[in-house]
mmCIF file of C-alpha atoms and ligand atoms in Angstrom:
data_model
loop_
_atom_site.group_PDB
_atom_site.id
_atom_site.type_symbol
_atom_site.label_atom_id
_atom_site.label_comp_id
_atom_site.label_asym_id
_atom_site.label_seq_id
_atom_site.Cartn_x
_atom_site.Cartn_y
_atom_site.Cartn_z
ATOM 1 C CA UNK A 1 83.614 86.790 81.401
ATOM 2 C CA UNK A 2 83.682 84.877 78.176
ATOM 3 C CA UNK A 3 81.296 82.388 79.889
ATOM 4 C CA UNK A 4 78.993 85.348 80.990
ATOM 5 C CA UNK A 5 79.099 86.899 77.659
ATOM 6 C CA UNK A 6 77.804 83.222 76.065
ATOM 7 C CA UNK A 7 74.716 83.499 78.228
ATOM 8 C CA UNK A 8 73.976 86.945 77.424
ATOM 9 C CA UNK A 9 73.840 85.869 73.955
ATOM 10 C CA UNK A 10 71.109 83.242 75.005
ATOM 11 C CA UNK A 11 68.775 86.118 76.907
ATOM 12 C CA UNK A 12 67.815 87.614 73.375
ATOM 13 C CA UNK A 13 66.332 84.430 72.005
ATOM 14 C CA UNK A 14 63.342 84.754 74.608
ATOM 15 C CA UNK A 15 63.581 88.416 73.693
ATOM 16 C CA UNK A 16 65.492 89.621 77.210
ATOM 17 C CA UNK A 17 67.901 92.229 77.604
ATOM 18 C CA UNK A 18 71.329 90.530 76.939
ATOM 19 C CA UNK A 19 72.753 90.111 80.275
ATOM 20 C CA UNK A 20 74.539 86.939 81.284
ATOM 21 C CA UNK A 21 76.164 85.770 84.831
ATOM 22 C CA UNK A 22 78.168 82.552 86.003
ATOM 23 C CA UNK A 23 79.584 81.758 89.606
ATOM 24 C CA UNK A 24 82.640 80.319 89.849
ATOM 25 C CA UNK A 25 84.036 77.774 92.573
ATOM 26 C CA UNK A 26 85.892 79.057 95.288
ATOM 27 C CA UNK A 27 88.880 77.471 93.132
ATOM 28 C CA UNK A 28 87.610 79.209 90.323
ATOM 29 C CA UNK A 29 87.983 76.112 87.922
ATOM 30 C CA UNK A 30 83.976 75.031 87.950
ATOM 31 C CA UNK A 31 80.936 76.708 87.101
ATOM 32 C CA UNK A 32 78.430 76.078 89.777
ATOM 33 C CA UNK A 33 75.409 77.929 88.353
ATOM 34 C CA UNK A 34 75.202 80.078 84.957
ATOM 35 C CA UNK A 35 71.971 82.462 84.239
ATOM 36 C CA UNK A 36 70.583 84.885 82.046
ATOM 37 C CA UNK A 37 67.911 87.318 82.089
ATOM 38 C CA UNK A 38 64.716 85.209 81.502
ATOM 39 C CA UNK A 39 62.033 88.106 82.761
ATOM 40 C CA UNK A 40 60.231 88.366 79.472
ATOM 41 C CA UNK A 41 60.613 84.272 78.854
ATOM 42 C CA UNK A 42 59.314 83.106 82.354
ATOM 43 C CA UNK A 43 57.254 86.214 83.150
ATOM 44 C CA UNK A 44 58.991 86.190 86.491
ATOM 45 C CA UNK A 45 59.935 89.837 87.497
ATOM 46 C CA UNK A 46 62.866 88.374 89.746
ATOM 47 C CA UNK A 47 64.559 86.479 86.797
ATOM 48 C CA UNK A 48 67.767 88.465 86.546
ATOM 49 C CA UNK A 49 71.027 87.051 85.399
ATOM 50 C CA UNK A 50 72.643 87.191 88.729
ATOM 51 C CA UNK A 51 69.378 85.620 90.506
ATOM 52 C CA UNK A 52 69.250 83.037 88.574
ATOM 53 C CA UNK A 53 73.086 81.966 88.833
ATOM 54 C CA UNK A 54 73.140 82.176 92.122
ATOM 55 C CA UNK A 55 70.147 79.742 92.869
ATOM 56 C CA UNK A 56 71.483 77.519 90.395
ATOM 57 C CA UNK A 57 75.100 77.463 91.920
ATOM 58 C CA UNK A 58 73.189 76.807 95.365
ATOM 59 C CA UNK A 59 71.628 73.969 93.848
ATOM 60 C CA UNK A 60 74.161 72.580 92.602
ATOM 61 C CA UNK A 61 76.513 72.665 95.894
ATOM 62 C CA UNK A 62 73.504 71.102 97.665
ATOM 63 C CA UNK A 63 73.311 68.455 95.211
ATOM 64 C CA UNK A 64 76.797 67.677 95.529
ATOM 65 C CA UNK A 65 76.444 67.575 99.455
ATOM 66 C CA UNK A 66 73.660 64.981 98.957
ATOM 67 C CA UNK A 67 70.376 65.266 100.967
ATOM 68 C CA UNK A 68 71.138 62.764 103.886
ATOM 69 C CA UNK A 69 69.077 64.731 106.540
ATOM 70 C CA UNK A 70 71.759 67.649 106.748
ATOM 71 C CA UNK A 71 70.727 71.147 106.514
ATOM 72 C CA UNK A 72 70.869 72.924 103.270
ATOM 73 C CA UNK A 73 73.680 75.017 102.530
ATOM 74 C CA UNK A 74 72.842 78.434 101.084
ATOM 75 C CA UNK A 75 75.899 80.324 101.621
ATOM 76 C CA UNK A 76 78.083 80.497 98.491
ATOM 77 C CA UNK A 77 81.100 81.569 100.198
ATOM 78 C CA UNK A 78 84.244 81.324 98.554
ATOM 79 C CA UNK A 79 82.713 81.954 95.226
ATOM 80 C CA UNK A 80 83.045 84.340 92.764
ATOM 81 C CA UNK A 81 79.929 85.768 90.351
ATOM 82 C CA UNK A 82 80.900 87.172 87.458
ATOM 83 C CA UNK A 83 78.367 89.261 85.111
ATOM 84 C CA UNK A 84 78.529 91.114 81.899
ATOM 85 C CA UNK A 85 76.492 94.338 83.402
ATOM 86 C CA UNK A 86 76.450 95.949 86.810
ATOM 87 C CA UNK A 87 74.180 94.470 89.281
ATOM 88 C CA UNK A 88 70.882 96.643 89.939
ATOM 89 C CA UNK A 89 70.079 96.866 93.689
ATOM 90 C CA UNK A 90 67.765 93.400 93.900
ATOM 91 C CA UNK A 91 70.989 91.613 92.218
ATOM 92 C CA UNK A 92 73.438 93.701 94.780
ATOM 93 C CA UNK A 93 71.320 92.791 97.682
ATOM 94 C CA UNK A 94 70.748 89.083 96.891
ATOM 95 C CA UNK A 95 74.769 88.765 96.206
ATOM 96 C CA UNK A 96 75.272 90.349 99.651
ATOM 97 C CA UNK A 97 72.775 87.735 100.996
ATOM 98 C CA UNK A 98 74.142 84.908 99.066
ATOM 99 C CA UNK A 99 77.959 85.411 100.540
ATOM 100 C CA UNK A 100 79.763 85.315 97.310
ATOM 101 C CA UNK A 101 83.253 86.669 98.077
ATOM 102 C CA UNK A 102 83.455 88.536 94.844
ATOM 103 C CA UNK A 103 81.892 90.208 92.386
ATOM 104 C CA UNK A 104 83.372 90.899 88.725
ATOM 105 C CA UNK A 105 81.164 92.587 86.303
ATOM 106 C CA UNK A 106 81.710 94.292 82.480
ATOM 107 C CA UNK A 107 80.018 97.271 81.995
ATOM 108 C CA UNK A 108 79.076 99.664 83.916
ATOM 109 C CA UNK A 109 74.898 100.822 84.187
ATOM 110 C CA UNK A 110 74.784 104.555 84.487
ATOM 111 C CA UNK A 111 70.583 104.111 84.760
ATOM 112 C CA UNK A 112 70.544 101.539 87.366
ATOM 113 C CA UNK A 113 73.826 100.049 88.539
ATOM 114 C CA UNK A 114 74.004 99.320 92.462
ATOM 115 C CA UNK A 115 77.839 98.493 91.972
ATOM 116 C CA UNK A 116 79.255 102.009 92.043
ATOM 117 C CA UNK A 117 77.308 104.057 89.703
ATOM 118 C CA UNK A 118 74.068 104.848 91.179
ATOM 119 C CA UNK A 119 74.467 103.110 94.407
ATOM 120 C CA UNK A 120 77.173 101.173 96.066
ATOM 121 C CA UNK A 121 75.339 98.345 97.976
ATOM 122 C CA UNK A 122 77.954 95.641 98.291
ATOM 123 C CA UNK A 123 80.411 98.134 99.312
ATOM 124 C CA UNK A 124 78.156 99.701 101.918
ATOM 125 C CA UNK A 125 80.535 99.994 105.036
ATOM 126 C CA UNK A 126 77.043 99.350 107.359
ATOM 127 C CA UNK A 127 76.791 95.724 105.896
ATOM 128 C CA UNK A 128 78.567 92.904 107.584
ATOM 129 C CA UNK A 129 79.347 91.140 104.329
ATOM 130 C CA UNK A 130 80.895 93.064 101.298
ATOM 131 C CA UNK A 131 82.227 91.254 98.685
ATOM 132 C CA UNK A 132 84.789 92.291 96.694
ATOM 133 C CA UNK A 133 83.921 93.948 93.634
ATOM 134 C CA UNK A 134 86.021 94.370 90.401
ATOM 135 C CA UNK A 135 84.712 96.388 87.539
ATOM 136 C CA UNK A 136 85.335 96.970 83.890
ATOM 137 C CA UNK A 137 86.647 93.179 82.424
ATOM 138 C CA UNK A 138 85.567 93.307 79.344
ATOM 139 C CA UNK A 139 83.801 96.355 79.778
ATOM 140 C CA UNK A 140 83.365 97.018 76.011
ATOM 141 C CA UNK A 141 82.567 93.567 74.997
ATOM 142 C CA UNK A 142 79.881 93.247 77.365
ATOM 143 C CA UNK A 143 78.312 96.758 76.525
ATOM 144 C CA UNK A 144 78.168 95.839 72.755
ATOM 145 C CA UNK A 145 75.404 93.345 72.481
ATOM 146 C CA UNK A 146 73.260 95.555 74.836
ATOM 147 C CA UNK A 147 74.025 98.870 72.993
ATOM 148 C CA UNK A 148 72.481 96.692 69.747
ATOM 149 C CA UNK A 149 69.501 95.185 71.743
ATOM 150 C CA UNK A 150 68.283 98.547 72.368
ATOM 151 C CA UNK A 151 69.373 100.104 69.122
ATOM 152 C CA UNK A 152 67.142 97.672 67.434
ATOM 153 C CA UNK A 153 64.310 98.110 69.710
HETATM 154 ZN ZN1 ZN B 201 69.407 92.777 88.687
#
């Protein structure tokens, strides 16, 4: 979560909401991908921290596997995504699609959260893949940069 918080700090430079995410390898020792909100910086409406982190993690795994004519692997099976803020509906959906095993988040998002607050997309029993969700890790620390960001606006 500390690494995700470092990422959140980078978002502010581009004028973006301070949310950061990292994807950890199945053994938990390696950061496969990291990201922070870049919507303002890039003009991409889907550039949320989680989306960028899972894209980069998949790219890292593909790079490690080498091209070699093999089919590309998009599944992040066994991996854990750690994010400072509760995922929105788009990110919760993408996390289900990515097949991560675990999602850990810090602060709750009462306005847009889709991992227990407004919706609970990733634990919807109608889905055939449901990541384990762990919430409230360093919640106060994760909420602080958000509160400061919106106070300054
Ligand atoms: Zn999102």
